GROMACS .gro file of C-alpha atoms in nm:
model
  422
    1MET     CA    1  -2.790   9.244  13.331
    2SER     CA    2  -3.048   9.552  13.523
    3VAL     CA    3  -3.067   9.760  13.763
    4TRP     CA    4  -3.330   9.717  13.874
    5ASP     CA    5  -3.159   9.327  13.958
    6SER     CA    6  -3.012   9.426  14.330
    7ILE     CA    7  -3.326   9.548  14.453
    8VAL     CA    8  -3.529   9.298  14.682
    9GLY     CA    9  -3.890   9.175  14.724
   10GLN     CA   10  -4.002   9.513  14.570
   11GLN     CA   11  -4.114   9.410  14.161
   12PRO     CA   12  -4.471   9.594  14.136
   13THR     CA   13  -4.228   9.911  14.290
   14VAL     CA   14  -3.960   9.863  14.064
   15GLU     CA   15  -4.227   9.787  13.733
   16MET     CA   16  -4.398  10.164  13.800
   17LEU     CA   17  -4.064  10.294  13.786
   18SER     CA   18  -3.891  10.154  13.548
   19THR     CA   19  -4.154  10.257  13.339
   20LEU     CA   20  -4.186  10.577  13.398
   21ALA     CA   21  -3.793  10.621  13.311
   22GLU     CA   22  -3.802  10.487  12.954
   23LEU     CA   23  -4.164  10.713  12.892
   24SER     CA   24  -3.938  11.019  13.040
   25ALA     CA   25  -3.611  10.940  12.786
   26ILE     CA   26  -3.961  10.915  12.497
   27ALA     CA   27  -4.093  11.226  12.667
   28ASN     CA   28  -3.785  11.435  12.632
   29ARG     CA   29  -3.619  11.314  12.363
   30HIS     CA   30  -3.954  11.382  12.161
   31ALA     CA   31  -3.881  11.733  12.334
   32ASP     CA   32  -3.492  11.800  12.177
   33ASP     CA   33  -3.607  11.725  11.889
   34SER     CA   34  -3.950  11.992  11.785
   35ILE     CA   35  -3.647  12.201  11.915
   36ALA     CA   36  -3.400  12.071  11.730
   37ASP     CA   37  -3.663  12.096  11.429
   38SER     CA   38  -3.774  12.405  11.601
   39THR     CA   39  -3.478  12.609  11.603
   40LEU     CA   40  -3.303  12.508  11.150
   41SER     CA   41  -3.706  12.636  11.087
   42ASN     CA   42  -3.760  12.974  11.285
   43ALA     CA   43  -3.492  13.248  11.255
   44PRO     CA   44  -3.258  13.318  11.538
   45GLN     CA   45  -3.484  13.588  11.724
   46ASP     CA   46  -3.771  13.300  11.674
   47ALA     CA   47  -3.576  13.073  11.877
   48GLN     CA   48  -3.545  13.117  12.238
   49GLU     CA   49  -3.932  13.171  12.213
   50THR     CA   50  -3.948  12.814  12.045
   51GLU     CA   51  -3.729  12.670  12.313
   52GLN     CA   52  -4.018  12.813  12.557
   53HIS     CA   53  -4.275  12.709  12.374
   54ASN     CA   54  -4.134  12.330  12.382
   55ARG     CA   55  -4.027  12.318  12.724
   56ARG     CA   56  -4.358  12.371  12.841
   57GLU     CA   57  -4.482  12.076  12.613
   58GLN     CA   58  -4.171  11.813  12.718
   59ASN     CA   59  -4.335  11.939  13.088
   60GLU     CA   60  -4.689  11.853  12.995
   61GLN     CA   61  -4.571  11.564  12.923
   62ARG     CA   62  -4.375  11.469  13.151
   63VAL     CA   63  -4.673  11.515  13.390
   64ARG     CA   64  -4.902  11.259  13.127
   65HIS     CA   65  -4.631  11.056  13.180
   66GLY     CA   66  -4.632  11.095  13.528
   67LEU     CA   67  -4.292  11.116  13.606
   68ALA     CA   68  -4.310  11.410  13.935
   69GLN     CA   69  -4.001  11.608  14.065
   70SER     CA   70  -4.013  11.581  14.405
   71TRP     CA   71  -4.093  11.151  14.541
   72LEU     CA   72  -4.133  11.016  14.908
   73PHE     CA   73  -3.935  10.658  14.854
   74CYS     CA   74  -4.175  10.626  15.274
   75GLY     CA   75  -4.074  10.132  15.352
   76PRO     CA   76  -3.927   9.959  15.716
   77PRO     CA   77  -3.526  10.015  15.733
   78GLY     CA   78  -3.401   9.746  15.550
   79SER     CA   79  -3.620   9.790  15.257
   80GLY     CA   80  -3.369   9.894  14.957
   81ARG     CA   81  -3.508  10.234  15.024
   82SER     CA   82  -3.206  10.427  14.873
   83ASN     CA   83  -3.081  10.184  14.725
   84LEU     CA   84  -3.396  10.187  14.508
   85ALA     CA   85  -3.368  10.584  14.482
   86ARG     CA   86  -3.008  10.551  14.306
   87ALA     CA   87  -3.203  10.251  14.010
   88PHE     CA   88  -3.359  10.486  13.951
   89ALA     CA   89  -3.225  10.762  13.916
   90ALA     CA   90  -3.024  10.601  13.760
   91ALA     CA   91  -3.296  10.425  13.538
   92LEU     CA   92  -3.390  10.807  13.469
   93GLU     CA   93  -3.068  10.932  13.350
   94SER     CA   94  -2.890  10.633  13.152
   95PRO     CA   95  -2.881  10.607  12.820
   96ASP     CA   96  -3.028  10.264  12.797
   97HIS     CA   97  -3.266  10.324  13.090
   98GLY     CA   98  -2.996  10.072  13.315
   99MET     CA   99  -3.148   9.797  13.138
  100GLY     CA  100  -2.854   9.716  12.955
  101ASP     CA  101  -2.631   9.348  12.953
  102ARG     CA  102  -2.416   9.555  13.130
  103PRO     CA  103  -2.360   9.904  13.322
  104SER     CA  104  -2.328  10.139  13.121
  105ASN     CA  105  -2.094  10.442  13.232
  106VAL     CA  106  -2.342  10.695  13.391
  107THR     CA  107  -2.574  10.357  13.605
  108GLN     CA  108  -2.229  10.307  13.724
  109GLN     CA  109  -2.052  10.649  13.762
  110ILE     CA  110  -2.457  10.723  13.955
  111LEU     CA  111  -2.441  10.376  14.214
  112ALA     CA  112  -2.079  10.437  14.239
  113GLY     CA  113  -2.121  10.824  14.359
  114THR     CA  114  -1.959  11.043  14.154
  115HIS     CA  115  -2.214  11.119  13.865
  116PRO     CA  116  -2.173  11.485  13.880
  117ASP     CA  117  -2.532  11.605  13.806
  118VAL     CA  118  -2.636  11.265  14.114
  119THR     CA  119  -2.576  11.384  14.455
  120VAL     CA  120  -2.657  11.165  14.789
  121LEU     CA  121  -2.706  11.340  15.067
  122SER     CA  122  -2.661  11.054  15.328
  123THR     CA  123  -2.528  11.203  15.744
  124ASP     CA  124  -2.342  10.968  15.995
  125LYS     CA  125  -2.506  11.240  16.198
  126VAL     CA  126  -2.818  11.230  16.456
  127THR     CA  127  -2.963  11.473  16.203
  128ILE     CA  128  -2.916  11.640  15.846
  129GLY     CA  129  -2.795  12.006  15.901
  130ILE     CA  130  -2.982  12.344  15.758
  131ASP     CA  131  -2.660  12.447  15.563
  132GLU     CA  132  -2.636  12.079  15.449
  133VAL     CA  133  -2.975  12.126  15.242
  134ARG     CA  134  -2.902  12.458  15.116
  135GLY     CA  135  -2.557  12.347  15.013
  136LEU     CA  136  -2.888  12.114  14.761
  137ILE     CA  137  -3.078  12.367  14.680
  138SER     CA  138  -2.819  12.534  14.555
  139GLN     CA  139  -2.698  12.237  14.281
  140SER     CA  140  -3.050  12.140  14.239
  141GLU     CA  141  -3.089  12.479  14.062
  142GLN     CA  142  -2.764  12.429  13.816
  143MET     CA  143  -2.787  12.247  13.495
  144PRO     CA  144  -2.788  11.874  13.467
  145SER     CA  145  -2.425  11.894  13.313
  146THR     CA  146  -2.408  11.550  13.060
  147ALA     CA  147  -2.714  11.368  13.171
  148PRO     CA  148  -3.094  11.490  13.121
  149TRP     CA  149  -3.187  11.578  13.509
  150ARG     CA  150  -2.974  11.683  13.784
  151ILE     CA  151  -3.104  11.445  14.042
  152ILE     CA  152  -3.094  11.502  14.439
  153ILE     CA  153  -3.109  11.202  14.705
  154ILE     CA  154  -3.183  11.272  15.050
  155GLU     CA  155  -3.156  10.927  15.278
  156ASP     CA  156  -3.358  11.020  15.617
  157VAL     CA  157  -3.545  11.282  15.570
  158ASP     CA  158  -3.673  11.206  15.901
  159ARG     CA  159  -3.323  11.300  16.035
  160MET     CA  160  -3.390  11.677  15.908
  161LEU     CA  161  -3.488  11.889  16.231
  162GLU     CA  162  -3.844  12.128  16.156
  163ARG     CA  163  -3.655  12.439  16.058
  164THR     CA  164  -3.460  12.243  15.829
  165THR     CA  165  -3.707  12.129  15.627
  166ASN     CA  166  -3.843  12.398  15.627
  167VAL     CA  167  -3.618  12.574  15.360
  168LEU     CA  168  -3.634  12.215  15.186
  169LEU     CA  169  -3.952  12.288  15.111
  170LYS     CA  170  -4.082  12.523  14.857
  171GLU     CA  171  -3.735  12.390  14.684
  172ILE     CA  172  -3.937  12.040  14.665
  173GLU     CA  173  -4.317  12.250  14.579
  174GLU     CA  174  -4.159  12.477  14.263
  175PRO     CA  175  -3.826  12.276  14.189
  176ALA     CA  176  -3.670  12.383  13.884
  177GLU     CA  177  -3.716  12.215  13.555
  178HIS     CA  178  -3.455  12.015  13.548
  179ALA     CA  179  -3.479  11.872  13.934
  180ILE     CA  180  -3.559  11.556  14.080
  181TRP     CA  181  -3.570  11.559  14.432
  182ILE     CA  182  -3.621  11.244  14.606
  183LEU     CA  183  -3.639  11.170  15.000
  184CYS     CA  184  -3.593  10.874  15.210
  185ALA     CA  185  -3.795  10.831  15.533
  186PRO     CA  186  -3.874  10.558  15.730
  187SER     CA  187  -4.282  10.681  15.655
  188PRO     CA  188  -4.444  10.916  15.571
  189GLN     CA  189  -4.538  10.979  15.909
  190ASP     CA  190  -4.183  11.033  16.002
  191VAL     CA  191  -4.182  11.320  15.729
  192LEU     CA  192  -4.384  11.676  15.806
  193PRO     CA  193  -4.735  11.736  15.634
  194THR     CA  194  -4.649  12.018  15.435
  195ILE     CA  195  -4.320  11.748  15.225
  196ARG     CA  196  -4.559  11.441  15.215
  197SER     CA  197  -4.820  11.672  14.985
  198ARG     CA  198  -4.553  11.757  14.779
  199THR     CA  199  -4.421  11.442  14.675
  200ARG     CA  200  -4.525  11.158  14.534
  201LEU     CA  201  -4.500  10.843  14.777
  202VAL     CA  202  -4.375  10.575  14.706
  203ASN     CA  203  -4.426  10.280  14.954
  204LEU     CA  204  -4.184   9.987  14.990
  205ALA     CA  205  -4.343   9.613  15.115
  206VAL     CA  206  -4.138   9.417  15.327
  207PRO     CA  207  -3.967   9.152  15.159
  208SER     CA  208  -4.027   8.791  15.238
  209GLN     CA  209  -3.737   8.601  15.438
  210ALA     CA  210  -3.726   8.397  15.082
  211ALA     CA  211  -3.616   8.723  14.900
  212VAL     CA  212  -3.364   8.800  15.205
  213THR     CA  213  -3.269   8.464  15.179
  214LYS     CA  214  -3.162   8.412  14.764
  215PHE     CA  215  -2.968   8.824  14.779
  216ILE     CA  216  -2.756   8.681  15.026
  217LEU     CA  217  -2.687   8.382  14.913
  218GLU     CA  218  -2.576   8.562  14.520
  219HIS     CA  219  -2.365   8.821  14.721
  220THR     CA  220  -2.254   8.560  15.045
  221ASP     CA  221  -1.980   8.329  14.978
  222VAL     CA  222  -2.145   8.137  15.350
  223ASP     CA  223  -2.385   7.857  15.313
  224GLU     CA  224  -2.759   7.816  15.278
  225HIS     CA  225  -2.858   7.716  15.638
  226VAL     CA  226  -2.642   8.031  15.779
  227ALA     CA  227  -2.871   8.275  15.488
  228SER     CA  228  -3.168   8.148  15.539
  229ARG     CA  229  -3.076   8.192  15.908
  230ALA     CA  230  -2.995   8.585  15.929
  231SER     CA  231  -3.279   8.720  15.695
  232ARG     CA  232  -3.518   8.550  15.982
  233LEU     CA  233  -3.296   8.671  16.248
  234ALA     CA  234  -3.335   9.005  16.054
  235GLU     CA  235  -3.671   9.000  15.971
  236GLY     CA  236  -3.722   9.158  15.584
  237HIS     CA  237  -3.430   9.461  15.611
  238ILE     CA  238  -3.119   9.338  15.385
  239GLY     CA  239  -2.851   9.529  15.524
  240ILE     CA  240  -2.869   9.360  15.888
  241ALA     CA  241  -2.929   8.966  15.723
  242ARG     CA  242  -2.627   9.101  15.493
  243LEU     CA  243  -2.435   9.189  15.842
  244TYR     CA  244  -2.538   8.911  16.073
  245ALA     CA  245  -2.422   8.611  15.808
  246THR     CA  246  -2.103   8.744  15.762
  247ASN     CA  247  -1.996   8.868  16.066
  248GLU     CA  248  -1.968   8.624  16.361
  249ARG     CA  249  -1.899   8.881  16.592
  250VAL     CA  250  -2.293   9.094  16.592
  251MET     CA  251  -2.432   8.730  16.526
  252SER     CA  252  -2.297   8.635  16.883
  253ASP     CA  253  -2.351   8.938  17.000
  254ARG     CA  254  -2.744   8.900  16.925
  255ASP     CA  255  -2.728   8.576  17.080
  256GLU     CA  256  -2.663   8.712  17.366
  257LEU     CA  257  -2.918   8.952  17.455
  258ILE     CA  258  -3.175   8.753  17.293
  259VAL     CA  259  -2.993   8.443  17.634
  260GLY     CA  260  -2.952   8.827  17.864
  261VAL     CA  261  -3.327   8.874  17.794
  262LEU     CA  262  -3.478   8.510  17.847
  263ASN     CA  263  -3.276   8.530  18.148
  264MET     CA  264  -3.348   8.747  18.380
  265GLN     CA  265  -3.464   8.748  18.772
  266ARG     CA  266  -3.375   9.053  18.930
  267THR     CA  267  -3.324   9.364  18.835
  268SER     CA  268  -2.960   9.361  18.935
  269ASP     CA  269  -2.964   9.127  18.700
  270ALA     CA  270  -3.086   9.416  18.396
  271VAL     CA  271  -2.873   9.676  18.496
  272LEU     CA  272  -2.567   9.424  18.395
  273LEU     CA  273  -2.755   9.352  18.069
  274ALA     CA  274  -2.811   9.697  17.964
  275GLN     CA  275  -2.381   9.770  18.052
  276ARG     CA  276  -2.324   9.480  17.842
  277LEU     CA  277  -2.525   9.558  17.553
  278ILE     CA  278  -2.399   9.966  17.608
  279ASP     CA  279  -1.957   9.857  17.598
  280SER     CA  280  -2.114   9.563  17.277
  281ALA     CA  281  -2.212   9.860  17.092
  282GLN     CA  282  -1.937  10.139  17.137
  283GLY     CA  283  -1.728   9.819  17.035
  284GLN     CA  284  -1.872   9.737  16.694
  285ALA     CA  285  -2.004  10.095  16.664
  286GLN     CA  286  -1.628  10.155  16.660
  287GLU     CA  287  -1.390   9.837  16.505
  288GLU     CA  288  -1.737  10.008  16.204
  289VAL     CA  289  -1.603  10.358  16.194
  290GLU     CA  290  -1.185  10.279  16.258
  291SER     CA  291  -1.249  10.022  15.935
  292GLN     CA  292  -1.472  10.262  15.712
  293VAL     CA  293  -1.155  10.547  15.761
  294ASP     CA  294  -0.842  10.268  15.747
  295ARG     CA  295  -1.049  10.160  15.330
  296ASP     CA  296  -1.072  10.566  15.310
  297GLU     CA  297  -0.724  10.649  15.415
  298ARG     CA  298  -0.551  10.369  15.180
  299ASN     CA  299  -0.845  10.459  14.895
  300PHE     CA  300  -0.701  10.828  14.898
  301ARG     CA  301  -0.344  10.742  14.823
  302ARG     CA  302  -0.422  10.488  14.538
  303ILE     CA  303  -0.604  10.778  14.478
  304ASN     CA  304  -0.380  11.029  14.433
  305GLY     CA  305  -0.114  10.751  14.338
  306ILE     CA  306   0.076  10.740  14.674
  307ASP     CA  307   0.214  10.420  14.816
  308GLU     CA  308   0.138  10.315  15.180
  309GLY     CA  309   0.388  10.416  15.421
  310GLU     CA  310   0.490  10.715  15.182
  311ARG     CA  311   0.488  11.082  15.210
  312LEU     CA  312   0.193  11.261  15.162
  313PRO     CA  313   0.330  11.553  14.982
  314VAL     CA  314   0.192  11.920  15.162
  315GLU     CA  315  -0.068  12.026  14.962
  316LEU     CA  316  -0.284  11.689  15.001
  317ARG     CA  317  -0.226  11.712  15.384
  318THR     CA  318  -0.531  11.837  15.522
  319ALA     CA  319  -0.768  11.662  15.311
  320PHE     CA  320  -0.632  11.345  15.386
  321HIS     CA  321  -0.599  11.465  15.760
  322ALA     CA  322  -0.991  11.560  15.760
  323ILE     CA  323  -1.096  11.187  15.677
  324GLY     CA  324  -0.968  11.099  15.960
  325LYS     CA  325  -0.993  11.384  16.181
  326LYS     CA  326  -1.150  11.266  16.555
  327GLU     CA  327  -1.406  11.549  16.610
  328ASP     CA  328  -1.601  11.316  16.322
  329VAL     CA  329  -1.523  10.965  16.360
  330ARG     CA  330  -1.633  10.992  16.793
  331ARG     CA  331  -1.945  11.157  16.606
  332ARG     CA  332  -2.025  10.882  16.350
  333ILE     CA  333  -1.920  10.619  16.628
  334THR     CA  334  -2.167  10.822  16.829
  335ARG     CA  335  -2.425  10.753  16.499
  336ARG     CA  336  -2.305  10.376  16.470
  337SER     CA  337  -2.393  10.310  16.815
  338ARG     CA  338  -2.727  10.403  16.810
  339ASP     CA  339  -2.735  10.227  16.535
  340VAL     CA  340  -2.684   9.862  16.674
  341LEU     CA  341  -2.883  10.015  16.977
  342ASP     CA  342  -3.189  10.074  16.753
  343ARG     CA  343  -3.091   9.697  16.628
  344ALA     CA  344  -3.087   9.627  16.937
  345LEU     CA  345  -3.425   9.736  17.040
  346ASN     CA  346  -3.578   9.533  16.751
  347SER     CA  347  -3.403   9.190  16.859
  348VAL     CA  348  -3.543   9.189  17.271
  349ALA     CA  349  -3.896   9.313  17.115
  350SER     CA  350  -3.854   8.985  16.863
  351ILE     CA  351  -3.898   8.785  17.231
  352TYR     CA  352  -4.234   8.882  17.236
  353ARG     CA  353  -4.325   8.966  16.891
  354ASP     CA  354  -4.283   8.529  16.953
  355ILE     CA  355  -4.497   8.494  17.216
  356GLY     CA  356  -4.776   8.637  17.091
  357VAL     CA  357  -4.711   8.453  16.858
  358LEU     CA  358  -4.739   8.103  17.095
  359GLN     CA  359  -4.990   8.307  17.321
  360ASN     CA  360  -5.229   8.252  17.032
  361ASP     CA  361  -5.139   7.922  16.881
  362ALA     CA  362  -5.026   8.068  16.583
  363GLU     CA  363  -4.703   8.000  16.548
  364ASP     CA  364  -4.801   7.734  16.185
  365SER     CA  365  -4.934   8.082  16.048
  366ALA     CA  366  -4.648   8.374  16.125
  367GLY     CA  367  -4.356   8.185  16.273
  368LEU     CA  368  -4.096   8.187  16.494
  369ILE     CA  369  -3.832   8.486  16.488
  370ASN     CA  370  -3.643   8.284  16.793
  371LEU     CA  371  -3.636   7.923  16.611
  372GLU     CA  372  -3.333   7.843  16.893
  373ASN     CA  373  -3.454   8.041  17.175
  374ARG     CA  374  -3.781   7.846  17.173
  375THR     CA  375  -3.813   7.690  17.451
  376ALA     CA  376  -3.717   7.982  17.708
  377ILE     CA  377  -3.935   8.128  17.491
  378THR     CA  378  -4.213   7.874  17.580
  379GLU     CA  379  -4.187   7.855  17.904
  380LEU     CA  380  -4.188   8.369  17.939
  381SER     CA  381  -4.473   8.297  17.707
  382ILE     CA  382  -4.667   8.109  18.047
  383ARG     CA  383  -4.541   8.283  18.242
  384ILE     CA  384  -4.649   8.655  18.117
  385ASP     CA  385  -5.100   8.697  18.029
  386ARG     CA  386  -5.051   8.899  17.646
  387ASN     CA  387  -5.134   9.224  17.887
  388ARG     CA  388  -4.803   9.259  17.976
  389ALA     CA  389  -4.684   9.136  17.670
  390VAL     CA  390  -4.793   9.427  17.582
  391ALA     CA  391  -4.686   9.613  17.798
  392CYS     CA  392  -4.330   9.421  17.774
  393LEU     CA  393  -4.346   9.585  17.314
  394GLU     CA  394  -4.471   9.888  17.450
  395ALA     CA  395  -4.156   9.970  17.723
  396ILE     CA  396  -3.918   9.900  17.450
  397GLU     CA  397  -4.153  10.175  17.247
  398THR     CA  398  -4.073  10.431  17.456
  399ALA     CA  399  -3.696  10.364  17.476
  400ARG     CA  400  -3.716  10.365  17.127
  401ARG     CA  401  -3.840  10.742  17.123
  402ARG     CA  402  -3.594  10.842  17.453
  403LEU     CA  403  -3.295  10.713  17.243
  404GLY     CA  404  -3.431  10.921  16.928
  405SER     CA  405  -3.466  11.249  17.207
  406ASN     CA  406  -3.131  11.130  17.350
  407GLY     CA  407  -3.179  10.960  17.587
  408ALA     CA  408  -2.855  10.879  17.779
  409PRO     CA  409  -2.808  10.511  17.666
  410LEU     CA  410  -2.703  10.412  17.953
  411LEU     CA  411  -3.005  10.498  18.212
  412VAL     CA  412  -3.261  10.363  17.894
  413PHE     CA  413  -3.163  10.067  17.874
  414GLU     CA  414  -3.146   9.987  18.300
  415ALA     CA  415  -3.501  10.174  18.230
  416LEU     CA  416  -3.583   9.915  17.961
  417PHE     CA  417  -3.511   9.633  18.141
  418SER     CA  418  -3.594   9.722  18.431
  419THR     CA  419  -3.908   9.687  18.323
  420LEU     CA  420  -3.900   9.355  18.150
  421VAL     CA  421  -3.771   9.076  18.492
  422PRO     CA  422  -4.049   8.843  18.497
   0.00000   0.00000   0.00000
């Protein structure tokens, strides 16, 4: 079982990264052999000079083989860029390049987030803090403890403020020779040009519906109908497709949102729909975060050998209570609710995408996303013209920008839905 098996719809990229990982391992072995031979043949006083020489050769080999030390993985949400980053890290660090029949211990540690030489920054906050980045820089300058590389992965680097990005810039431009940085963002335009110009760009494709359906069938217990519908509604987003397939509440909330938008007749309908959406997003986010906190607390007890209900030792109480710290939970709920609302914007946009498909007589070639609502969407496509459909899509993007600028969610959606009333 290859470490790449979990990557969906990215075969050309997988082949390229897999080849680079193997070539890097060959270059590292050659460099290590050269150092060993030189150590045996040279006088002790020449050892440092010989090692520096071979390190330079190693760097040259690495450049020739195309292994950059600073990467930027870009792809639309759900394309699997974070999973690809972890798989690439495993291929670089593992002795079998992640290609063994069974995952090596190194691969398992990296995928589980427990390997000492691979650090992943994944935040539940709206932005990535400057202190977090400074901590990563300090880690990157340390020699790897067991593996060939010290690898730093930053998910959603687009959440960095400009001053935070500037702190990272110098390290990306001149990384330590044993460090590899992998940054993840939706698109190159979401990061500063100075970062783009100093990284090797890898653009991910949108996975096909067939590929996502296959993934859902292989990794869940749902039937083919549910998997196919979930992948269609998710529009290539692997994580959301899995969520739709396995969470009835999330799927039901989406269905209600689509019907609500299609049935709006007056401004009062828009205001009520906005309130229902905000309440739904808050409820989904709170349920998800509280479930995660509960899992983390159970794992904490299990790791420390403490049974459920058993009194915690004094020395562990602070760490345990930090898991469910109210301020952190509130911040995580806010962040997750924003994710739900962003997903809602995509769902609403799919209505006007389908309208455009019908208005341009392109259903046979492009297909519809909201097949279950085809009749209502057809009626709306007759009531509004093409210019109006485009204006509605522009209004949705305006709402997305307002949310990204910390606009009040209820006001943002009241304004959006009022604009969408035909």
